Amino acid sequence: GQNIDQPTEMTATEGAIVQINCTYQTSGFNGLFWYQQHAGEAPTFLSYNVLDGLEEKGRFSSFLSRSKGYSYLLLKELQMKDSASYLCAVPSGTYKYIFGTGTRLKVLA
Amino acid sequence: ETGVTQTPRHLVMGMTNKKSLKCEQHLGHNAMYWYKQSAKKPLELMFVYSLEERVENNSVPSRFSPECPNSSHLFLHLHTLQPEDSALYLCASSQDGGGAGELFFGEGSRLTVL
């Protein structure tokens, strides 16, 4: 079957580094997306990985290992505004995306 | 105009009511989607339209009826809903329906069925 697993909740301290993991099982692979969703707001695109390795974008980085079916989102120098849910998603055929349940990150002062 | 707008943002309805959710995208995208987001569950795909033609109907009960009059507008008509249908309904659009395109989401319509 096709499935995505990610932790339900994580807590970290302002200024720290946090890593949110995502493992996936899909019949094919056409990249992996990370979205950020603040409470009551739209999910917004953070990153897209299709090749193995680390992609850095400011304080946020995303890593992919296709052989392991594994990705992580790394958030550095955490800020209070980073408190949000982080959704991992993989395309699964035309017009279909499989989403994880999302990881709710709480950043404490 | 912002990318994808949804109205209303909040809706409370009884089980016998009929209401509609509206979505509008200003991005010139080809594909539009309805997703259901429930607490502690993954986003569930409900319907997909590509160039105004429905291309995906993900085993959704008939009490949900989509309509796509043109490539910029998408509606979700609701009738005789159940309390378990209470959720956040997200509209999204994408340029590339082949699966490699980024989804652009609206802020959602929070539906409560009494």
PDB file of C-alpha atoms in Angstrom:
ATOM      1  CA  GLY A   1       0.000   0.000   0.000  1.00  0.00           C
ATOM      2  CA  GLN A   2       0.898   3.652  -0.151  1.00  0.00           C
ATOM      3  CA  ASN A   3       1.534   5.426   3.108  1.00  0.00           C
ATOM      4  CA  ILE A   4       3.305   8.342   4.757  1.00  0.00           C
ATOM      5  CA  ASP A   5       4.377   8.437   8.395  1.00  0.00           C
ATOM      6  CA  GLN A   6       5.448  11.462  10.370  1.00  0.00           C
ATOM      7  CA  PRO A   7       5.384  12.257  14.101  1.00  0.00           C
ATOM      8  CA  THR A   8       2.192  13.817  15.410  1.00  0.00           C
ATOM      9  CA  GLU A   9       3.721  16.468  17.643  1.00  0.00           C
ATOM     10  CA  MET A  10       7.111  17.932  18.466  1.00  0.00           C
ATOM     11  CA  THR A  11       8.207  20.627  20.872  1.00  0.00           C
ATOM     12  CA  ALA A  12      11.369  22.702  20.672  1.00  0.00           C
ATOM     13  CA  THR A  13      12.826  25.857  22.145  1.00  0.00           C
ATOM     14  CA  GLU A  14      13.254  29.196  20.432  1.00  0.00           C
ATOM     15  CA  GLY A  15      16.695  29.424  18.809  1.00  0.00           C
ATOM     16  CA  ALA A  16      17.141  25.646  18.662  1.00  0.00           C
ATOM     17  CA  ILE A  17      17.259  23.248  15.705  1.00  0.00           C
ATOM     18  CA  VAL A  18      14.505  20.709  15.049  1.00  0.00           C
ATOM     19  CA  GLN A  19      14.290  17.846  12.555  1.00  0.00           C
ATOM     20  CA  ILE A  20      10.899  16.581  11.385  1.00  0.00           C
ATOM     21  CA  ASN A  21      11.053  13.150   9.800  1.00  0.00           C
ATOM     22  CA  CYS A  22       8.853  11.632   7.119  1.00  0.00           C
ATOM     23  CA  THR A  23       8.918   8.074   5.801  1.00  0.00           C
ATOM     24  CA  TYR A  24       6.928   7.009   2.784  1.00  0.00           C
ATOM     25  CA  GLN A  25       5.930   3.921   0.846  1.00  0.00           C
ATOM     26  CA  THR A  26       4.718   4.517  -2.701  1.00  0.00           C
ATOM     27  CA  SER A  27       4.467   2.441  -5.851  1.00  0.00           C
ATOM     28  CA  GLY A  28       6.386   5.031  -7.832  1.00  0.00           C
ATOM     29  CA  PHE A  29       8.240   8.185  -6.920  1.00  0.00           C
ATOM     30  CA  ASN A  30       7.960  11.645  -8.402  1.00  0.00           C
ATOM     31  CA  GLY A  31       9.318  13.843  -5.658  1.00  0.00           C
ATOM     32  CA  LEU A  32       8.362  14.834  -2.131  1.00  0.00           C
ATOM     33  CA  PHE A  33       6.820  18.063  -0.898  1.00  0.00           C
ATOM     34  CA  TRP A  34       6.837  19.814   2.465  1.00  0.00           C
ATOM     35  CA  TYR A  35       4.107  22.298   3.344  1.00  0.00           C
ATOM     36  CA  GLN A  36       3.688  24.558   6.363  1.00  0.00           C
ATOM     37  CA  GLN A  37       0.239  25.221   7.791  1.00  0.00           C
ATOM     38  CA  HIS A  38      -0.393  27.745  10.557  1.00  0.00           C
ATOM     39  CA  ALA A  39      -3.567  27.241  12.547  1.00  0.00           C
ATOM     40  CA  GLY A  40      -6.559  28.522  10.612  1.00  0.00           C
ATOM     41  CA  GLU A  41      -4.526  29.260   7.503  1.00  0.00           C
ATOM     42  CA  ALA A  42      -3.770  27.677   4.137  1.00  0.00           C
ATOM     43  CA  PRO A  43      -0.953  25.173   3.759  1.00  0.00           C
ATOM     44  CA  THR A  44       1.942  26.879   1.978  1.00  0.00           C
ATOM     45  CA  PHE A  45       4.744  25.311  -0.021  1.00  0.00           C
ATOM     46  CA  LEU A  46       8.123  24.978   1.659  1.00  0.00           C
ATOM     47  CA  SER A  47      10.184  22.611  -0.459  1.00  0.00           C
ATOM     48  CA  TYR A  48      10.260  19.964  -3.163  1.00  0.00           C
ATOM     49  CA  ASN A  49      12.902  17.227  -3.375  1.00  0.00           C
ATOM     50  CA  VAL A  50      13.181  14.817  -6.266  1.00  0.00           C
ATOM     51  CA  LEU A  51      16.887  13.904  -6.059  1.00  0.00           C
ATOM     52  CA  ASP A  52      18.781  12.540  -3.068  1.00  0.00           C
ATOM     53  CA  GLY A  53      20.501  15.008  -0.822  1.00  0.00           C
ATOM     54  CA  LEU A  54      19.989  18.184   1.104  1.00  0.00           C
ATOM     55  CA  GLU A  55      18.332  21.312  -0.262  1.00  0.00           C
ATOM     56  CA  GLU A  56      18.877  24.430   1.783  1.00  0.00           C
ATOM     57  CA  LYS A  57      16.614  27.440   1.721  1.00  0.00           C
ATOM     58  CA  GLY A  58      17.474  29.957   4.408  1.00  0.00           C
ATOM     59  CA  ARG A  59      16.657  28.610   7.876  1.00  0.00           C
ATOM     60  CA  PHE A  60      14.843  25.630   6.374  1.00  0.00           C
ATOM     61  CA  SER A  61      16.461  22.616   4.712  1.00  0.00           C
ATOM     62  CA  SER A  62      14.948  19.436   3.322  1.00  0.00           C
ATOM     63  CA  PHE A  63      16.668  16.109   2.845  1.00  0.00           C
ATOM     64  CA  LEU A  64      15.705  13.111   0.739  1.00  0.00           C
ATOM     65  CA  SER A  65      16.904   9.514   0.546  1.00  0.00           C
ATOM     66  CA  ARG A  66      14.967   7.642  -2.128  1.00  0.00           C
ATOM     67  CA  SER A  67      16.569   4.289  -1.324  1.00  0.00           C
ATOM     68  CA  LYS A  68      15.366   4.561   2.280  1.00  0.00           C
ATOM     69  CA  GLY A  69      11.998   6.146   1.528  1.00  0.00           C
ATOM     70  CA  TYR A  70      12.910   8.904   3.945  1.00  0.00           C
ATOM     71  CA  SER A  71      12.913  12.662   4.143  1.00  0.00           C
ATOM     72  CA  TYR A  72      13.361  15.242   6.838  1.00  0.00           C
ATOM     73  CA  LEU A  73      12.728  18.929   7.237  1.00  0.00           C
ATOM     74  CA  LEU A  74      15.353  20.763   9.266  1.00  0.00           C
ATOM     75  CA  LEU A  75      14.477  24.071  10.881  1.00  0.00           C
ATOM     76  CA  LYS A  76      17.316  26.139  12.304  1.00  0.00           C
ATOM     77  CA  GLU A  77      17.283  29.134  14.647  1.00  0.00           C
ATOM     78  CA  LEU A  78      13.706  28.430  15.572  1.00  0.00           C
ATOM     79  CA  GLN A  79      11.362  31.363  15.970  1.00  0.00           C
ATOM     80  CA  MET A  80       7.975  31.530  17.645  1.00  0.00           C
ATOM     81  CA  LYS A  81       6.356  32.039  14.244  1.00  0.00           C
ATOM     82  CA  ASP A  82       7.585  28.579  13.206  1.00  0.00           C
ATOM     83  CA  SER A  83       4.901  27.055  15.447  1.00  0.00           C
ATOM     84  CA  ALA A  84       2.728  25.343  12.848  1.00  0.00           C
ATOM     85  CA  SER A  85       1.891  21.984  11.319  1.00  0.00           C
ATOM     86  CA  TYR A  86       4.310  20.592   8.751  1.00  0.00           C
ATOM     87  CA  LEU A  87       2.854  18.332   6.085  1.00  0.00           C
ATOM     88  CA  CYS A  88       4.807  15.797   4.070  1.00  0.00           C
ATOM     89  CA  ALA A  89       3.297  14.819   0.715  1.00  0.00           C
ATOM     90  CA  VAL A  90       4.228  12.686  -2.284  1.00  0.00           C
ATOM     91  CA  PRO A  91       2.584  12.678  -5.712  1.00  0.00           C
ATOM     92  CA  SER A  92       0.885   9.375  -6.453  1.00  0.00           C
ATOM     93  CA  GLY A  93      -0.223   9.393 -10.048  1.00  0.00           C
ATOM     94  CA  THR A  94      -1.867  12.141 -11.998  1.00  0.00           C
ATOM     95  CA  TYR A  95      -3.609  14.698  -9.795  1.00  0.00           C
ATOM     96  CA  LYS A  96      -3.142  12.583  -6.672  1.00  0.00           C
ATOM     97  CA  TYR A  97      -0.983  13.424  -3.688  1.00  0.00           C
ATOM     98  CA  ILE A  98      -0.623  11.308  -0.573  1.00  0.00           C
ATOM     99  CA  PHE A  99      -0.323  13.421   2.563  1.00  0.00           C
ATOM    100  CA  GLY A 100       0.936  12.549   5.993  1.00  0.00           C
ATOM    101  CA  THR A 101      -1.125  13.472   9.057  1.00  0.00           C
ATOM    102  CA  GLY A 102       1.164  16.438   9.653  1.00  0.00           C
ATOM    103  CA  THR A 103       3.540  17.211  12.500  1.00  0.00           C
ATOM    104  CA  ARG A 104       2.417  19.927  14.877  1.00  0.00           C
ATOM    105  CA  LEU A 105       5.476  21.855  16.034  1.00  0.00           C
ATOM    106  CA  LYS A 106       5.322  23.974  19.170  1.00  0.00           C
ATOM    107  CA  VAL A 107       8.121  26.449  19.705  1.00  0.00           C
ATOM    108  CA  LEU A 108       8.549  27.519  23.316  1.00  0.00           C
ATOM    109  CA  ALA A 109      10.153  30.735  24.501  1.00  0.00           C
TER     110      ALA A 109
ATOM    111  CA  GLU B   1      -6.170  39.436  -5.682  1.00  0.00           C
ATOM    112  CA  THR B   2      -4.535  36.677  -3.674  1.00  0.00           C
ATOM    113  CA  GLY B   3      -3.919  33.246  -5.240  1.00  0.00           C
ATOM    114  CA  VAL B   4      -6.765  31.017  -4.071  1.00  0.00           C
ATOM    115  CA  THR B   5      -9.722  32.417  -2.176  1.00  0.00           C
ATOM    116  CA  GLN B   6     -12.476  30.477  -0.476  1.00  0.00           C
ATOM    117  CA  THR B   7     -15.840  31.590   0.852  1.00  0.00           C
ATOM    118  CA  PRO B   8     -17.322  31.340   3.355  1.00  0.00           C
ATOM    119  CA  ARG B   9     -14.507  30.888   5.853  1.00  0.00           C
ATOM    120  CA  HIS B  10     -16.904  29.464   8.429  1.00  0.00           C
ATOM    121  CA  LEU B  11     -20.232  27.709   7.936  1.00  0.00           C
ATOM    122  CA  VAL B  12     -22.645  26.143  10.406  1.00  0.00           C
ATOM    123  CA  MET B  13     -25.508  24.130   8.971  1.00  0.00           C
ATOM    124  CA  GLY B  14     -28.143  21.689  10.032  1.00  0.00           C
ATOM    125  CA  MET B  15     -28.398  18.249   8.511  1.00  0.00           C
ATOM    126  CA  THR B  16     -31.332  19.246   6.329  1.00  0.00           C
ATOM    127  CA  ASN B  17     -29.802  22.441   4.956  1.00  0.00           C
ATOM    128  CA  LYS B  18     -28.356  23.037   1.506  1.00  0.00           C
ATOM    129  CA  LYS B  19     -25.304  25.246   1.214  1.00  0.00           C
ATOM    130  CA  SER B  20     -22.379  25.780  -1.133  1.00  0.00           C
ATOM    131  CA  LEU B  21     -18.681  26.430  -0.743  1.00  0.00           C
ATOM    132  CA  LYS B  22     -16.954  28.603  -3.315  1.00  0.00           C
ATOM    133  CA  CYS B  23     -13.361  28.664  -4.493  1.00  0.00           C
ATOM    134  CA  GLU B  24     -11.705  31.044  -6.916  1.00  0.00           C
ATOM    135  CA  GLN B  25      -8.134  30.952  -8.190  1.00  0.00           C
ATOM    136  CA  HIS B  26      -6.336  33.865  -9.801  1.00  0.00           C
ATOM    137  CA  LEU B  27      -3.211  31.948 -10.843  1.00  0.00           C
ATOM    138  CA  GLY B  28      -4.214  30.748 -14.296  1.00  0.00           C
ATOM    139  CA  HIS B  29      -3.860  27.136 -13.227  1.00  0.00           C
ATOM    140  CA  ASN B  30      -5.355  24.186 -15.085  1.00  0.00           C
ATOM    141  CA  ALA B  31      -6.341  21.947 -12.195  1.00  0.00           C
ATOM    142  CA  MET B  32      -8.497  22.578  -9.129  1.00  0.00           C
ATOM    143  CA  TYR B  33      -9.039  20.307  -6.130  1.00  0.00           C
ATOM    144  CA  TRP B  34     -11.270  19.828  -3.117  1.00  0.00           C
ATOM    145  CA  TYR B  35      -9.650  18.309  -0.032  1.00  0.00           C
ATOM    146  CA  LYS B  36     -11.151  17.452   3.350  1.00  0.00           C
ATOM    147  CA  GLN B  37      -8.995  18.046   6.428  1.00  0.00           C
ATOM    148  CA  SER B  38     -10.082  16.418   9.700  1.00  0.00           C
ATOM    149  CA  ALA B  39      -8.234  16.491  12.985  1.00  0.00           C
ATOM    150  CA  LYS B  40      -5.385  13.980  13.213  1.00  0.00           C
ATOM    151  CA  LYS B  41      -6.069  12.644   9.707  1.00  0.00           C
ATOM    152  CA  PRO B  42      -4.198  13.163   6.442  1.00  0.00           C
ATOM    153  CA  LEU B  43      -5.667  15.457   3.849  1.00  0.00           C
ATOM    154  CA  GLU B  44      -8.278  13.488   1.909  1.00  0.00           C
ATOM    155  CA  LEU B  45      -8.674  14.182  -1.785  1.00  0.00           C
ATOM    156  CA  MET B  46     -12.336  14.551  -2.744  1.00  0.00           C
ATOM    157  CA  PHE B  47     -12.510  15.843  -6.299  1.00  0.00           C
ATOM    158  CA  VAL B  48     -10.188  17.077  -9.032  1.00  0.00           C
ATOM    159  CA  TYR B  49     -11.073  19.120 -12.090  1.00  0.00           C
ATOM    160  CA  SER B  50      -8.732  19.686 -14.999  1.00  0.00           C
ATOM    161  CA  LEU B  51      -9.770  22.287 -17.539  1.00  0.00           C
ATOM    162  CA  GLU B  52     -13.315  22.155 -16.129  1.00  0.00           C
ATOM    163  CA  GLU B  53     -13.593  18.403 -16.551  1.00  0.00           C
ATOM    164  CA  ARG B  54     -13.840  16.174 -13.486  1.00  0.00           C
ATOM    165  CA  VAL B  55     -10.911  13.783 -13.549  1.00  0.00           C
ATOM    166  CA  GLU B  56     -11.073  12.352 -10.054  1.00  0.00           C
ATOM    167  CA  ASN B  57     -13.953  11.457  -7.775  1.00  0.00           C
ATOM    168  CA  ASN B  58     -12.478   9.801  -4.753  1.00  0.00           C
ATOM    169  CA  SER B  59     -15.455   7.713  -3.569  1.00  0.00           C
ATOM    170  CA  VAL B  60     -17.125  10.727  -2.051  1.00  0.00           C
ATOM    171  CA  PRO B  61     -20.754  10.414  -0.850  1.00  0.00           C
ATOM    172  CA  SER B  62     -23.320  11.948  -3.160  1.00  0.00           C
ATOM    173  CA  ARG B  63     -24.313  14.492  -0.517  1.00  0.00           C
ATOM    174  CA  PHE B  64     -21.231  16.365  -1.762  1.00  0.00           C
ATOM    175  CA  SER B  65     -21.660  17.659  -5.305  1.00  0.00           C
ATOM    176  CA  PRO B  66     -18.863  19.566  -7.072  1.00  0.00           C
ATOM    177  CA  GLU B  67     -19.278  22.048  -9.890  1.00  0.00           C
ATOM    178  CA  CYS B  68     -16.618  23.704 -12.040  1.00  0.00           C
ATOM    179  CA  PRO B  69     -18.210  26.284 -14.357  1.00  0.00           C
ATOM    180  CA  ASN B  70     -14.846  27.552 -15.635  1.00  0.00           C
ATOM    181  CA  SER B  71     -11.157  27.053 -14.946  1.00  0.00           C
ATOM    182  CA  SER B  72     -11.089  29.760 -12.262  1.00  0.00           C
ATOM    183  CA  HIS B  73     -14.070  28.737 -10.158  1.00  0.00           C
ATOM    184  CA  LEU B  74     -14.952  25.628  -8.201  1.00  0.00           C
ATOM    185  CA  PHE B  75     -17.969  24.973  -6.008  1.00  0.00           C
ATOM    186  CA  LEU B  76     -18.861  22.278  -3.528  1.00  0.00           C
ATOM    187  CA  HIS B  77     -22.600  21.923  -3.040  1.00  0.00           C
ATOM    188  CA  LEU B  78     -23.645  20.413   0.280  1.00  0.00           C
ATOM    189  CA  HIS B  79     -26.964  18.802   1.176  1.00  0.00           C
ATOM    190  CA  THR B  80     -28.249  16.503   3.928  1.00  0.00           C
ATOM    191  CA  LEU B  81     -24.835  16.336   5.544  1.00  0.00           C
ATOM    192  CA  GLN B  82     -23.956  14.322   8.627  1.00  0.00           C
ATOM    193  CA  PRO B  83     -22.186  15.540  11.773  1.00  0.00           C
ATOM    194  CA  GLU B  84     -19.097  13.526  10.782  1.00  0.00           C
ATOM    195  CA  ASP B  85     -18.790  15.767   7.723  1.00  0.00           C
ATOM    196  CA  SER B  86     -17.699  18.586  10.011  1.00  0.00           C
ATOM    197  CA  ALA B  87     -14.164  19.455   8.916  1.00  0.00           C
ATOM    198  CA  LEU B  88     -12.012  22.010   7.151  1.00  0.00           C
ATOM    199  CA  TYR B  89     -12.578  21.924   3.395  1.00  0.00           C
ATOM    200  CA  LEU B  90      -9.586  23.095   1.415  1.00  0.00           C
ATOM    201  CA  CYS B  91      -9.547  24.140  -2.198  1.00  0.00           C
ATOM    202  CA  ALA B  92      -6.282  23.975  -4.121  1.00  0.00           C
ATOM    203  CA  SER B  93      -5.012  24.561  -7.618  1.00  0.00           C
ATOM    204  CA  SER B  94      -1.974  23.519  -9.613  1.00  0.00           C
ATOM    205  CA  GLN B  95      -0.511  24.239 -12.997  1.00  0.00           C
ATOM    206  CA  ASP B  96       0.739  20.753 -13.638  1.00  0.00           C
ATOM    207  CA  GLY B  97      -1.694  17.924 -12.930  1.00  0.00           C
ATOM    208  CA  GLY B  98       0.922  15.318 -13.614  1.00  0.00           C
ATOM    209  CA  GLY B  99       1.857  15.100  -9.983  1.00  0.00           C
ATOM    210  CA  ALA B 100       5.031  17.140  -9.983  1.00  0.00           C
ATOM    211  CA  GLY B 101       3.353  20.473  -9.510  1.00  0.00           C
ATOM    212  CA  GLU B 102       3.112  22.399  -6.310  1.00  0.00           C
ATOM    213  CA  LEU B 103      -0.377  22.779  -4.855  1.00  0.00           C
ATOM    214  CA  PHE B 104      -1.607  26.254  -3.971  1.00  0.00           C
ATOM    215  CA  PHE B 105      -4.201  26.122  -1.214  1.00  0.00           C
ATOM    216  CA  GLY B 106      -6.949  28.439  -0.110  1.00  0.00           C
ATOM    217  CA  GLU B 107      -7.413  29.145   3.578  1.00  0.00           C
ATOM    218  CA  GLY B 108     -10.293  26.720   3.820  1.00  0.00           C
ATOM    219  CA  SER B 109     -13.939  26.710   4.789  1.00  0.00           C
ATOM    220  CA  ARG B 110     -14.536  25.459   8.338  1.00  0.00           C
ATOM    221  CA  LEU B 111     -17.798  23.487   8.240  1.00  0.00           C
ATOM    222  CA  THR B 112     -19.779  22.494  11.296  1.00  0.00           C
ATOM    223  CA  VAL B 113     -22.799  20.223  10.838  1.00  0.00           C
ATOM    224  CA  LEU B 114     -25.228  20.197  13.738  1.00  0.00           C
TER     225      LEU B 114
END
